Short mmCIF file of C-alpha atoms in Angstrom, two decimals:
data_model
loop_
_atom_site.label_atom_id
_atom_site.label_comp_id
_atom_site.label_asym_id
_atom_site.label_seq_id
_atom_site.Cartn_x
_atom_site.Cartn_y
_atom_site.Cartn_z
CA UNK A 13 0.00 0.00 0.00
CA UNK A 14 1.28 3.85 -1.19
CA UNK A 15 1.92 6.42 2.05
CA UNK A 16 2.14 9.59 0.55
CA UNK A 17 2.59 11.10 4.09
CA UNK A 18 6.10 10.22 5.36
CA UNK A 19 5.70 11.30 9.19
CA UNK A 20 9.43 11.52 10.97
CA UNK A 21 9.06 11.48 14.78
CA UNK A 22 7.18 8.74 16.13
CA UNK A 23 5.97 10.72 19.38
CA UNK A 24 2.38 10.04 21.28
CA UNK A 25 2.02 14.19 20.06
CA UNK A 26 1.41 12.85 16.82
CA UNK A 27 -0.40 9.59 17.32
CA UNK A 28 -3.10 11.94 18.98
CA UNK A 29 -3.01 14.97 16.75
CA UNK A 30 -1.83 14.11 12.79
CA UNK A 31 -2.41 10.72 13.01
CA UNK A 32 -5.75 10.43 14.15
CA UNK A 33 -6.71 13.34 11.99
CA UNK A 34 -5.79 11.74 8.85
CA UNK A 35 -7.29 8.18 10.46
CA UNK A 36 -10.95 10.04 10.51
CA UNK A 37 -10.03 11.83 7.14
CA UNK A 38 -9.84 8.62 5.30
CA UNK A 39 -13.27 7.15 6.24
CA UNK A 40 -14.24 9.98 4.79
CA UNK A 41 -12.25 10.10 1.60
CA UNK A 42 -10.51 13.39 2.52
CA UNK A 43 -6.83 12.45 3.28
CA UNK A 44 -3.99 12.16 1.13
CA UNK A 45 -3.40 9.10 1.85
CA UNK A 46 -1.64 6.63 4.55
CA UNK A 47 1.13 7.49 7.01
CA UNK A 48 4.70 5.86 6.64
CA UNK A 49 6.77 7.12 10.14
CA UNK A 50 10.22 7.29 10.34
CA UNK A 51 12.27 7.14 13.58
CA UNK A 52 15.14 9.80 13.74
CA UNK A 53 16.63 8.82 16.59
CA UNK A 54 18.49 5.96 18.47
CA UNK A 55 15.68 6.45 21.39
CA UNK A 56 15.06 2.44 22.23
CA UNK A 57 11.32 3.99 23.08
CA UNK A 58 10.78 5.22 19.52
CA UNK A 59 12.47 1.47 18.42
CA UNK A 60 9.66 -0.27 20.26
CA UNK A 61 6.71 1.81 18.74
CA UNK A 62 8.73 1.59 15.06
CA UNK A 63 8.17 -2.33 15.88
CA UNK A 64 4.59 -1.67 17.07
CA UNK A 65 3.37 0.08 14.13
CA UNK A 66 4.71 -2.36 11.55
CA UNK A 67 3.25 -4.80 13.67
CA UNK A 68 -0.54 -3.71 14.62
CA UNK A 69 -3.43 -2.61 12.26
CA UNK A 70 -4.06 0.20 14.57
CA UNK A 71 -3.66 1.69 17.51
CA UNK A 72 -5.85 3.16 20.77
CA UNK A 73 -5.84 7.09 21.44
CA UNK A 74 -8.72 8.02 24.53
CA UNK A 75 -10.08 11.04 24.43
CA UNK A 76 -10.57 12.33 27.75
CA UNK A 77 -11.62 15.36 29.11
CA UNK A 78 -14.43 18.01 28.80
CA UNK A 79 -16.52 19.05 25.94
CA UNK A 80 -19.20 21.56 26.09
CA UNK A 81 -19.27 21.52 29.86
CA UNK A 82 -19.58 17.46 29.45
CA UNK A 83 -17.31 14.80 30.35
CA UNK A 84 -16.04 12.72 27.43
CA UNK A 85 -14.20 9.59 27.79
CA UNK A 86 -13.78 7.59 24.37
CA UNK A 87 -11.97 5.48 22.39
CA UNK A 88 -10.68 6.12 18.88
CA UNK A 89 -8.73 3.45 16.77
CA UNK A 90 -6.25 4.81 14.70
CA UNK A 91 -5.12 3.06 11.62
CA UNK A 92 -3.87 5.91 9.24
CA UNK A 93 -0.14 4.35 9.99
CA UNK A 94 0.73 1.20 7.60
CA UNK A 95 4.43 1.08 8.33
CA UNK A 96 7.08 2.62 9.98
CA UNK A 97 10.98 2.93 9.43
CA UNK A 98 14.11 3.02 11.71
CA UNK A 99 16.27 5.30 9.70
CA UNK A 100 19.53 4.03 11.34
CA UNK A 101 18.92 0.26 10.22
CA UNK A 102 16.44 0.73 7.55
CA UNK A 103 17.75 3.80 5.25
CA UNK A 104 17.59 2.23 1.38
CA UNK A 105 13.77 1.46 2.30
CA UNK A 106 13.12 5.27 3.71
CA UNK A 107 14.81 6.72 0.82
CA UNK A 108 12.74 4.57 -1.75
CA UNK A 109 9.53 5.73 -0.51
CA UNK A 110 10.60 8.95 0.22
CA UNK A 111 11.30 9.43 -3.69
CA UNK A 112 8.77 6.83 -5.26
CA UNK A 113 5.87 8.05 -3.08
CA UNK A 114 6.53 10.46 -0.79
CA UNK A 115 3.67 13.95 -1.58
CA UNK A 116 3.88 15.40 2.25
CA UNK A 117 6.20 15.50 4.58
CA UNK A 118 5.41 16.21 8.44
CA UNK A 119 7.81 16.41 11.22
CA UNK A 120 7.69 16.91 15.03
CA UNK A 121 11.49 16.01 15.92
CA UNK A 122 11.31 17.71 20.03
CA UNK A 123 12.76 20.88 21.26
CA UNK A 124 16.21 19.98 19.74
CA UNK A 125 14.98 18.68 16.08
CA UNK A 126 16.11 20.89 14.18
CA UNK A 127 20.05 20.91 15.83
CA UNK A 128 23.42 20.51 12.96
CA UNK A 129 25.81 18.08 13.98
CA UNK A 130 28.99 19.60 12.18
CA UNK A 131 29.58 15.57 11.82
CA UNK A 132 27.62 15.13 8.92
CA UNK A 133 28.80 15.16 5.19
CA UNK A 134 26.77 14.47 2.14
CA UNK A 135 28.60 11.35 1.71
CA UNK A 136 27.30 9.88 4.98
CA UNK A 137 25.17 7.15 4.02
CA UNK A 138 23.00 8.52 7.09
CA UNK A 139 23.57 11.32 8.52
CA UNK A 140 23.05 11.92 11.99
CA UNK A 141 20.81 15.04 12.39
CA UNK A 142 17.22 15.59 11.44
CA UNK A 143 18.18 18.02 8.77
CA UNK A 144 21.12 16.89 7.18
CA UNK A 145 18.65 13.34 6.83
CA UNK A 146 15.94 15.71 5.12
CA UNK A 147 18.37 17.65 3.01
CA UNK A 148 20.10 13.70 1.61
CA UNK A 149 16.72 12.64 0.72
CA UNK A 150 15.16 15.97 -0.54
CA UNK A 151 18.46 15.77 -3.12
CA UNK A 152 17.59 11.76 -3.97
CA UNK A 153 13.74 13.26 -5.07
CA UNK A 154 15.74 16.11 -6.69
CA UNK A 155 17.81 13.94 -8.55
CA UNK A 156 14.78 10.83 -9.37
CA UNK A 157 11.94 13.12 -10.35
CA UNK A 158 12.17 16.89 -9.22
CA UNK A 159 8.84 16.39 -8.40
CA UNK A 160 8.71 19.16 -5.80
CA UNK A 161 6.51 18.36 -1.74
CA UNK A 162 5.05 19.98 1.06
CA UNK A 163 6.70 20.11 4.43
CA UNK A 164 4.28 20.73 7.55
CA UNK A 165 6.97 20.86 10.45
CA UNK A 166 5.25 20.60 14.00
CA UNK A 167 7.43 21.35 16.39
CA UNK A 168 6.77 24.37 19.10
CA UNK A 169 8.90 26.57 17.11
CA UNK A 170 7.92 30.50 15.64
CA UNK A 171 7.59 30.17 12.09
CA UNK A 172 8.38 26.65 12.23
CA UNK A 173 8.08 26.55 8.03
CA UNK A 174 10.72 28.95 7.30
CA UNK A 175 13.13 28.33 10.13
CA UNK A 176 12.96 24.57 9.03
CA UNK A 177 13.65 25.38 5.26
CA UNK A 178 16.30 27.78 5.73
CA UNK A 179 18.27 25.31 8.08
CA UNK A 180 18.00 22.73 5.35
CA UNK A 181 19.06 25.50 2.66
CA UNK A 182 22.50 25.97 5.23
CA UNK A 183 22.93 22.51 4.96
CA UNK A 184 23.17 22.42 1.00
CA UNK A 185 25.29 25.42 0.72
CA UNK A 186 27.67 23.95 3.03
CA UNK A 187 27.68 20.34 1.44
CA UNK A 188 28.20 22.30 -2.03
CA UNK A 189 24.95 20.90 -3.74
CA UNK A 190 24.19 21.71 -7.26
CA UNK A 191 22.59 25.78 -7.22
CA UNK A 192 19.51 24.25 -9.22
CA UNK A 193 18.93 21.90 -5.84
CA UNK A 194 18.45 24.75 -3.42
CA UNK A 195 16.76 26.82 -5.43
CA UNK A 196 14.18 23.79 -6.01
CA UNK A 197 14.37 23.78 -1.99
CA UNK A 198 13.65 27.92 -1.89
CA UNK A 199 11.04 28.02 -4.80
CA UNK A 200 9.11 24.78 -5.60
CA UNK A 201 9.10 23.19 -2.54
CA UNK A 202 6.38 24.22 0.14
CA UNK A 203 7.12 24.61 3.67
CA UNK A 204 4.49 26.82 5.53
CA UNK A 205 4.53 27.14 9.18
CA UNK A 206 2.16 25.96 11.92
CA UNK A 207 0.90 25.63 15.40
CA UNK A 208 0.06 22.62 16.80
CA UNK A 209 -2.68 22.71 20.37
CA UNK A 210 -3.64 19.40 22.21
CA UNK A 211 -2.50 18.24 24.97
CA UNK A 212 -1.07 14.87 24.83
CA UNK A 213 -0.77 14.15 28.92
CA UNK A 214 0.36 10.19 28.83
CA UNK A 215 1.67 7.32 25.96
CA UNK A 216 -0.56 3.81 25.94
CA UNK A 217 2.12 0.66 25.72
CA UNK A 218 2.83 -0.52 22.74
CA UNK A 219 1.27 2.85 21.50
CA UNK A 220 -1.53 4.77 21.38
CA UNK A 221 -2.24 7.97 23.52
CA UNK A 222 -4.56 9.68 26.38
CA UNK A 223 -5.01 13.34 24.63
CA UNK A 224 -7.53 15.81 25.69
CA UNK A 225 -10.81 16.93 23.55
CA UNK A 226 -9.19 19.98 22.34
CA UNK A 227 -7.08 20.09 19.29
CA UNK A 228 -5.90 22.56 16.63
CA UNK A 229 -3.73 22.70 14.16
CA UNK A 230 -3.56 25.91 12.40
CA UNK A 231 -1.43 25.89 8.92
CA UNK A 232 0.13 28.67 7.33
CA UNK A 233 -1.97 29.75 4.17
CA UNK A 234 0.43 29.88 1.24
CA UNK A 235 -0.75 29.65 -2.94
CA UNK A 236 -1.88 26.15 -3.94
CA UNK A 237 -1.63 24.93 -0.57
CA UNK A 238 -3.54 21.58 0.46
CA UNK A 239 -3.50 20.36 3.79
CA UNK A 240 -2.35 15.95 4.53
CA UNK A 241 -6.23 16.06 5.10
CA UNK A 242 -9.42 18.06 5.79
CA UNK A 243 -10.31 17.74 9.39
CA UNK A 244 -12.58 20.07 11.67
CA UNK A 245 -9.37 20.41 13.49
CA UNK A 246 -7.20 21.50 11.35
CA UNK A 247 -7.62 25.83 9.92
CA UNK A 248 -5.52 26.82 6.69
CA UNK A 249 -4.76 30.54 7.40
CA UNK A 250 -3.68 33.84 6.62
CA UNK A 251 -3.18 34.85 10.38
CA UNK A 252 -1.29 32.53 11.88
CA UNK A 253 0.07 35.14 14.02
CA UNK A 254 -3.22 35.36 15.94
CA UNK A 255 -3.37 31.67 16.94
CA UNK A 256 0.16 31.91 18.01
CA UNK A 257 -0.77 35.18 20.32
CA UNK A 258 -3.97 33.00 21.59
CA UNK A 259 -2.29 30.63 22.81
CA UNK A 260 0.84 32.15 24.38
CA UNK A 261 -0.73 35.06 25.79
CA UNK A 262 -4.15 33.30 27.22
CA UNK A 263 -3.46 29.05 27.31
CA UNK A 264 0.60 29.52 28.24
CA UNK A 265 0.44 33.09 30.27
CA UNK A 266 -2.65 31.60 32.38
CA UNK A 267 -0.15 28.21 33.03
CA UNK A 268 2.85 30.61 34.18
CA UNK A 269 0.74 32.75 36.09
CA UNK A 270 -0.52 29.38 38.02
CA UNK A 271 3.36 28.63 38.63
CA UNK A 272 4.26 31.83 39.50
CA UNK A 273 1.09 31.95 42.37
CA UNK A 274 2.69 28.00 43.23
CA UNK A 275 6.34 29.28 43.93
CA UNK A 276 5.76 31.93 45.89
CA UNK A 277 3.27 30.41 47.92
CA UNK A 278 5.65 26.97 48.53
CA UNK A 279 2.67 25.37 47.49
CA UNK A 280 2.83 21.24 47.48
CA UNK A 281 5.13 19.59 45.22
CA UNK A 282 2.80 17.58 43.58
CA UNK A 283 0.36 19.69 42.85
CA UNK A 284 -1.53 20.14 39.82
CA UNK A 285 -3.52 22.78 37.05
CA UNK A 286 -6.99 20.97 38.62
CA UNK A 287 -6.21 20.97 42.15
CA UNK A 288 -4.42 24.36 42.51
CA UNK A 289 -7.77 25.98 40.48
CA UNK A 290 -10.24 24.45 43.62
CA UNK A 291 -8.40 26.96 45.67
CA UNK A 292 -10.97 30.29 45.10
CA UNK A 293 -9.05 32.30 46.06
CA UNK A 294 -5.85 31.54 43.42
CA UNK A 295 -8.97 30.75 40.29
CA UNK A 296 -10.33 34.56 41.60
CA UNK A 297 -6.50 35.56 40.84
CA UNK A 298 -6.23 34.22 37.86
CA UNK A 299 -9.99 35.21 36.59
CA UNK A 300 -9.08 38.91 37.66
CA UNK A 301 -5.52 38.42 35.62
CA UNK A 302 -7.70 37.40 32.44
CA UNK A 303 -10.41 40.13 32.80
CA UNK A 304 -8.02 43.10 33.88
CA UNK A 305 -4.95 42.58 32.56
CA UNK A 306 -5.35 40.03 29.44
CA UNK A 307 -8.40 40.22 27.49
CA UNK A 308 -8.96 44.43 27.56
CA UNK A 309 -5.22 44.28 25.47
CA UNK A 310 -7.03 41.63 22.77
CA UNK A 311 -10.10 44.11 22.45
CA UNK A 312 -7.39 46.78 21.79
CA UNK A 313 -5.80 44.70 18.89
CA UNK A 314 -9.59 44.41 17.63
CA UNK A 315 -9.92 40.48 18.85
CA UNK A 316 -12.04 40.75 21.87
CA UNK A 317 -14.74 37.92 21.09
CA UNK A 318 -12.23 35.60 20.02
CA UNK A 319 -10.24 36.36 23.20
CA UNK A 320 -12.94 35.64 25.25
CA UNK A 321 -14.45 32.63 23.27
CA UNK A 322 -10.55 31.08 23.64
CA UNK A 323 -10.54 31.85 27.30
CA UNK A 324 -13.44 30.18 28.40
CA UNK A 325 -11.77 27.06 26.00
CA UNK A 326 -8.94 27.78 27.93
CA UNK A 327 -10.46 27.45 31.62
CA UNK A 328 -12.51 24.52 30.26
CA UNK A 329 -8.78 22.64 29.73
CA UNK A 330 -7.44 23.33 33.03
CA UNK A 331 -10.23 21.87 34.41
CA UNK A 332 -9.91 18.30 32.82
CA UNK A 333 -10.34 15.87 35.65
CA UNK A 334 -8.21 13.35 33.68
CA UNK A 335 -5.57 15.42 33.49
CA UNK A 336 -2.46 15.33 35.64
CA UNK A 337 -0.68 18.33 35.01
CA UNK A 338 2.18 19.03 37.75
CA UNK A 339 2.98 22.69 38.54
CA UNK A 340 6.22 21.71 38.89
CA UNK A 341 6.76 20.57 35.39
CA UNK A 342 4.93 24.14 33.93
CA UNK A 343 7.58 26.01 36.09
CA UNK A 344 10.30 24.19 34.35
CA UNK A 345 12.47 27.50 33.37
CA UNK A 346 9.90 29.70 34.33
CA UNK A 347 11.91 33.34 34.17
CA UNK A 348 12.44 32.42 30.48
CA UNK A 349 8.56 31.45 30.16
CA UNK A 350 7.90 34.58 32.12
CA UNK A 351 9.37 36.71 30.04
CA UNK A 352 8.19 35.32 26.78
CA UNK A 353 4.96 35.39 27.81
CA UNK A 354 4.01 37.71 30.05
CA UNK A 355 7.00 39.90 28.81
CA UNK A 356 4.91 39.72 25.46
CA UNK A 357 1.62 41.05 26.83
CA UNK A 358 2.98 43.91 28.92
CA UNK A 359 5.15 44.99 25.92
CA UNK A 360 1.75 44.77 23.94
CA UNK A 361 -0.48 46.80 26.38
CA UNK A 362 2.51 49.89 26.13
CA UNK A 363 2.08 49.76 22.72
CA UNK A 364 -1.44 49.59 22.47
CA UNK A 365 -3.25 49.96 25.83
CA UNK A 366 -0.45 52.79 27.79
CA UNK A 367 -3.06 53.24 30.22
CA UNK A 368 -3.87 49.85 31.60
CA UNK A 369 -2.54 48.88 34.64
CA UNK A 370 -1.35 45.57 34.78
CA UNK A 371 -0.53 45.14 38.79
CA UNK A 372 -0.43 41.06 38.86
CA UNK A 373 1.62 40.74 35.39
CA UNK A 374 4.23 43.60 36.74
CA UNK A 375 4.63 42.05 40.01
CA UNK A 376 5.27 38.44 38.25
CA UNK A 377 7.75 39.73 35.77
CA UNK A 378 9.83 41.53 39.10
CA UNK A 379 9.45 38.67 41.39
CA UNK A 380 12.76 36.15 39.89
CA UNK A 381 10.31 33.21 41.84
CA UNK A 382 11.96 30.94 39.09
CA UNK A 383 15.22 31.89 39.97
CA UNK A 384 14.81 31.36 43.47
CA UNK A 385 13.17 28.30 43.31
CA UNK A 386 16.06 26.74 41.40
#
C-alpha cells in the first residue's frame, strides 16, 4: 500500500493529533493518503513503537476530558499508519519511498529537532541530524523526479516553516549541492509554518495515547496549498500570528501565572492545574488576571470575542479531571517562560493599551520566583 505522508518522529504528540486526523479523514475520503513514520533517533522507546506500528493494524488514542461543559471519555482506533521505518537500520527502504511516493512530509522532531551536527557530510550514508537526513533525501527526489513536496513541520517553534527550510538550505550550501537543488528547496518546494494545540498528557504501551478533547492545528496559508487532510481540526490561514498570540498570551500566560502563584506560595510539590484551580481564592487571581490585565489588550488589537471565546476554551482545559498536570513541570524555566509570555503582553499593552494597569503581570515579571526556586 502507497503512504504519501512520510511522518518523521514517532511521538504520542502525533499519534493523537496528525495521526488520528488523517485516520478520521480517510473514512471519509478526505486524506492524502496513509502514514509511513520514520524514527530519527536511536531512542530504544521510539524502536519499540517503530516495531509496534509495523506490527498492529491500529492503535488506541482516549479522548478524555471536557466538551461543552460534558465529560467525554472515548476510544478512537487509529489506523492511518501502515508502516514505519528506523532510519539508522532501515535507510535504502526510507529513501525509496521517500522518492517513489513520498507527496507530504510532516515532522515533530522535540525541542532539539532541528540541531546541525557539524559531523555530517553528504557522503554519509545517514547522517546523523534531522536536517542533514531531510536535506540527503530531498536531493535523492531532486535527482529521481524533481517532483517538488510539502513540508508541515510541527514542532513548538515561531515560524516553524521557514526556520525549518532555511536550516535545510545551510545545509546544501555547506555540502556544495548543485545551485539548481536549493533553489528547487527555496522556490518549488512548500514549507508553511504551523501551530500545533492538544494536549497529549500520557503514551498507551505498545502505542496509542490519552489526549484531551481539544485540538488545533492551524497551517500557514500559502498559494496552492492543500493540507495531509481536511479535518474540523485543522484551519488553513492567513493569520497565523493570531493563533500563536492566543495561545501564548491566554493558554501559556494563564499556566505561568498558576506557577508563578505556586512558587511563591511553597505550594505542594505535587500539585496540579486541577487541584491548585479548587483553591478560590488563586482561580479569583487568575480570573481577575484574564479580565483586567489580558483580554482588555485583545479588544485593543480588535480580537475581543475571540479572546474571550478562547478563554473560556482555555479554563474549560485546566479543568480536565483526567488530566495530571504538575505545577512543577509548567515552572520548568519559568523566568524564560515569564518573560516570553508575560514579557509579550505587557510589551503589547505599552504599545497599544499605555493606560492599563497591569498590577499582577508587573509584580510576576519583578518577582525572579523561578530563579529562586532553582
Amino acid at each position: 500500500m502507497e503512504t504519501p505522508i512520510i511522518q518523521f518522529g514517532t511521538s504520542r504528540f502525533l499519534q493523537a493529533h496528525v495521526d488520528l486526523f488523517v485516520s478520521e479523514a480517510l473514512t471519509r475520503g478526505e486524506a492524502l493518503g496513509r502514514i509511513a513514520v520514520v524514527q530519527t533517533t536511536t531512542s530504544p522507546g521510539s524502536r519499540k513503537r517503530i516495531e509496534a506500528f509495523n506490527r498492529l493494524p491500529s492503535f488506541p488514542v482516549l479522548i478524555r476530558g471536557l466538551e461543552d461543559g460534558q465529560v467525554v471519555d472515548r476510544r478512537v482506533e487509529v489506523a492511518s499508519v501502515t508502516r514505519a521505518f528506523d532510519a539508522g537500520s532501515g535507510w535504502d527502504a526510507v529513501e525509496d519511498v521517500f522518492v517513489r511516493q513520498a507527496r507530504a512530509v510532516v515532522s515533530n522532531t522535540g525541542d532539539r529537532g532541528y540541531e546541525l551536527d557539524p559531523a555530517d557530510t553528504p557522503s554519509d550514508r545517514v547522517p546523523r541530524s534531522f536536517p542533514a537526513k531531510l536535506t540527503k533525501l530531498l536531493h535523492a527526489r531532486f535527482r529521481h523526479d524533481a517532483c517538488p513536496l510539502d513540508l508541515f513541520p510541527c514542532e513548538l517553534i515561531t515560524g516553524n516553516g521557514a526556520v525549518l527550510r532555511d536550516t535545510v538550505l545551510h545545509v546544501a550550501q555547506a555540502w556544495k549541492l548543485d545551485a539548481e537543488f536549493q533553489v528547487w528547496l527555496a522556490e518549488r518546494c512548500r514549507w508553511p509554518s504551523s501551530l500545533v494545540d492538544r494536549i497529549v498528557s500520557e503514551p498507551l504501551e505498545p502505542i496509542g495515547a490519552v489526549a484531551e478533547p481539544y485540538a488545533l492545528w492551524a497551517i500557514e496559508a500559502l498559494p496552492g496549498l492543500e493540507p495531509v487532510c481536511r479535518h474540523p481540526a485543522i484551519v488553513v490561514t492567513s493569520a497565523l500570528e493570531h493563533y500563536e498570540r492566543l495561545k501564548l498570551l491566554i493558554l501559556n500566560l494563564g499556566h505561568s501565572y498558576l506557577a508563578e502563584c505556586w512558587l511563591l506560595d511553597g505550594r505542594p510539590t505535587e500539585e496540579t492545574v486541577l487541584e491548585v484551580l479548587a483553591d478560590a481564592e488563586l482561580r479569583a487571581a487568575l480570573d481577575e488576571v484574564y479580565d483586567r490585565e489580558v483580554l482588555p489588550v485583545f479588544a485593543a488589537l480588535g480580537f475581543a470575542e475571540q479572546a474571550a471565546n478562547y478563554r473560556r476554551t482555555v479554563m474549560q482545559r485546566f479543568g480536565n479531571p483526567f488530566l495530571r498536570h504538575r505545577l512543577a513541570d509548567i515552572a520548568t524555566n519559568h523566568e524564560a517562560k515569564k518573560a516570553r509570555r508575560m514579557g509579550t503582553l505587557v510589551e503589547l499593552a505599552r504599545q497599544h493599551l499605555p493606560e492599563l494597569a497591569q498590577p499582577r503581570l508587573t509584580a510576576a515579571l519583578r518577582s525572579e520566583a523561578g530563579s529562586r526556586a532553582s
